[in-house]
Amino acid sequence: MDFAPYQSESPDTSRKSFTSTRPLSPPSTSRSYSPLPSAAAAARPPVLPTHQPGGGWAAQAAQRSETVGQFETSLPIRLDWEAVLAYVLLPPAGGVLLLITEHKSDYVRFHAWQSALLFAFLVVVHVVFSFSAFVSWTLLAADLALMGWLAARAYRDADTLDRCEVPFFGPLASSILDDE
């Protein structure tokens, strides 16, 4: 075959015609198929998605909104910074505020629960030991160090969504979050 752009005759004339002895489609059955709907189906109006019980466009939109990515948050703040805010935004009030406002990210909600539980306990410890100035200042230094360490871990672990659990309060926060 010659496929040069300037030919005297069409290349189709020199091709061999395709002839085959095997059938190209499956053998026909006794029942014939028609793409047109039957008379009974044509009498009924089509069912639209809005007429289906429990379905429709609203249900489809709700299903789409329920599929949330792992790194999405309710607030217009990055996931890692939201997790940090759970510890540095006036604990335990920052954790409670994030529990109220954040609904999408389990990672942020875990850190908010852990912060609220841990620092509420530490507020009680501060009240119990408020008679001693030395113990109060030592506890304050330990609180600030703990806040910094937990905030740094929450920021660093946000890429992999690993949870840094402190003893007792971390597993408690995880179990509360799992029950939600």
Coordinates of C-alpha atoms in Angstrom, one line a residue:
M1 CA 0.0 0.0 0.0
D2 CA 1.1 3.4 -0.8
F3 CA 0.0 6.2 1.5
A4 CA 1.7 9.1 -0.3
P5 CA -0.4 12.3 -0.2
Y6 CA -0.6 12.6 -4.0
Q7 CA -1.8 9.3 -5.4
S8 CA -3.5 8.6 -8.6
E9 CA -6.0 6.2 -7.0
S10 CA -7.5 5.7 -3.5
P11 CA -5.7 3.3 -1.2
D12 CA -9.1 1.7 -0.4
T13 CA -9.3 0.1 -3.8
S14 CA -6.2 -2.0 -3.2
R15 CA -7.3 -3.3 0.2
K16 CA -8.7 -6.7 0.5
S17 CA -12.3 -6.9 1.6
F18 CA -12.9 -8.5 5.0
T19 CA -14.8 -11.8 4.8
S20 CA -15.2 -14.1 7.7
T21 CA -17.2 -17.3 8.2
R22 CA -17.7 -16.9 11.9
P23 CA -20.7 -14.9 13.2
L24 CA -19.9 -11.4 14.5
S25 CA -22.6 -11.3 17.1
P26 CA -24.0 -14.0 19.4
P27 CA -26.8 -16.1 18.0
S28 CA -30.2 -14.6 18.3
T29 CA -32.6 -16.0 20.9
S30 CA -36.3 -16.5 20.4
R31 CA -37.0 -13.3 22.4
S32 CA -36.4 -10.1 20.5
Y33 CA -35.0 -7.0 22.1
S34 CA -36.3 -3.6 21.3
P35 CA -34.7 -0.4 22.6
L36 CA -38.1 1.2 22.8
P37 CA -39.9 0.9 26.2
S38 CA -42.8 -1.6 26.4
A39 CA -46.4 -0.3 26.4
A40 CA -46.7 -0.9 30.1
A41 CA -43.5 1.1 30.9
A42 CA -44.5 3.9 28.5
A43 CA -47.8 4.4 30.4
R44 CA -46.0 5.3 33.7
P45 CA -44.2 8.6 34.0
P46 CA -40.4 8.4 34.8
V47 CA -39.4 8.5 38.4
L48 CA -37.3 11.6 39.1
P49 CA -34.7 11.6 41.9
T50 CA -36.8 14.1 43.9
H51 CA -39.7 11.6 44.0
Q52 CA -37.8 8.7 45.4
P53 CA -38.4 8.2 49.2
G54 CA -35.2 9.0 51.1
G55 CA -33.4 9.9 47.9
G56 CA -33.1 12.7 45.5
W57 CA -30.8 15.5 44.8
A58 CA -30.8 16.6 48.5
A59 CA -29.7 13.2 49.6
Q60 CA -27.0 13.1 47.0
A61 CA -25.8 16.5 48.1
A62 CA -25.8 15.3 51.7
Q63 CA -23.8 12.2 50.7
R64 CA -21.3 14.4 48.9
S65 CA -21.0 16.7 51.9
E66 CA -20.4 13.8 54.3
T67 CA -17.4 12.6 52.4
V68 CA -14.8 14.7 54.0
G69 CA -11.1 14.5 53.4
Q70 CA -8.7 13.8 56.2
F71 CA -7.1 17.2 56.1
E72 CA -10.2 19.3 55.8
T73 CA -11.3 21.5 58.6
S74 CA -14.5 23.5 59.4
L75 CA -12.5 26.7 60.1
P76 CA -10.5 28.5 57.4
I77 CA -7.3 27.6 59.1
R78 CA -4.8 24.9 58.2
L79 CA -5.1 21.6 60.1
D80 CA -1.7 21.8 61.8
W81 CA -2.3 25.3 63.1
E82 CA -5.7 24.4 64.4
A83 CA -4.2 21.5 66.3
V84 CA -1.6 23.9 67.8
L85 CA -4.4 26.3 68.8
A86 CA -5.9 23.6 71.0
Y87 CA -2.8 23.9 73.3
V88 CA -1.8 27.6 73.0
L89 CA -5.1 29.3 72.9
L90 CA -5.6 29.8 76.6
P91 CA -6.0 26.1 77.6
P92 CA -8.5 24.6 78.5
A93 CA -10.8 27.2 77.0
G94 CA -9.1 27.0 73.6
G95 CA -9.7 23.2 73.4
V96 CA -13.4 23.7 74.3
L97 CA -13.7 26.5 71.7
L98 CA -12.3 24.2 69.0
L99 CA -14.6 21.4 70.1
I100 CA -17.6 23.7 69.6
T101 CA -16.4 25.1 66.2
E102 CA -14.5 22.2 64.6
H103 CA -16.7 19.4 63.2
K104 CA -14.8 17.9 60.3
S105 CA -11.3 17.0 61.5
D106 CA -10.9 14.2 64.0
Y107 CA -7.2 15.1 64.4
V108 CA -8.0 18.6 65.6
R109 CA -10.9 17.3 67.7
F110 CA -8.6 14.8 69.4
H111 CA -6.1 17.5 70.3
A112 CA -8.9 19.7 71.5
W113 CA -10.3 16.9 73.7
Q114 CA -6.9 16.1 75.1
S115 CA -6.1 19.8 75.8
A116 CA -9.4 20.4 77.5
L117 CA -9.2 17.3 79.7
L118 CA -5.5 17.7 80.6
F119 CA -5.5 21.4 81.3
A120 CA -8.8 21.3 83.2
F121 CA -7.2 18.7 85.5
L122 CA -4.1 21.0 85.8
V123 CA -6.3 23.9 86.8
V124 CA -7.6 21.8 89.6
V125 CA -4.1 20.9 90.6
H126 CA -3.1 24.6 90.6
V127 CA -6.1 25.4 92.9
V128 CA -5.1 22.6 95.3
F129 CA -1.5 23.7 95.5
S130 CA -2.2 27.5 95.5
F131 CA -1.0 27.8 99.1
S132 CA 2.6 27.5 98.1
A133 CA 4.2 30.1 95.8
F134 CA 7.1 27.8 94.9
V135 CA 4.8 24.9 93.9
S136 CA 2.6 27.2 91.9
W137 CA 5.4 28.7 89.9
T138 CA 6.9 25.3 89.3
L139 CA 3.6 24.0 88.1
L140 CA 3.3 27.0 85.8
A141 CA 6.7 26.4 84.3
A142 CA 5.8 22.7 83.8
D143 CA 2.4 23.7 82.2
L144 CA 4.2 26.1 79.8
A145 CA 6.7 23.4 78.9
L146 CA 3.9 20.9 78.4
M147 CA 1.9 23.3 76.3
G148 CA 5.0 24.0 74.1
W149 CA 5.9 20.3 73.7
L150 CA 2.3 19.2 72.9
A151 CA 1.8 22.1 70.4
A152 CA 5.1 21.2 68.7
R153 CA 4.1 17.6 68.4
A154 CA 0.6 18.4 67.1
Y155 CA 2.2 20.7 64.5
R156 CA 4.8 18.1 63.5
D157 CA 2.5 15.1 63.4
A158 CA -0.2 16.8 61.3
D159 CA 1.4 15.5 58.1
T160 CA 0.8 11.9 59.1
L161 CA -2.1 12.4 61.4
D162 CA -0.3 10.6 64.2
R163 CA -1.7 11.3 67.7
C164 CA 0.7 12.2 70.5
E165 CA -1.2 10.8 73.5
V166 CA -0.2 11.8 77.1
P167 CA -0.8 9.2 79.7
F168 CA -4.4 8.7 80.9
F169 CA -5.8 11.8 79.1
G170 CA -4.7 10.8 75.6
P171 CA -6.5 7.4 75.6
L172 CA -9.5 9.1 77.3
A173 CA -9.6 11.7 74.5
S174 CA -9.4 8.9 71.9
S175 CA -12.2 6.9 73.4
I176 CA -14.4 10.0 73.6
L177 CA -13.6 10.9 70.0
D178 CA -14.4 7.3 68.9
D179 CA -17.8 7.4 70.6
E180 CA -18.8 10.6 68.8

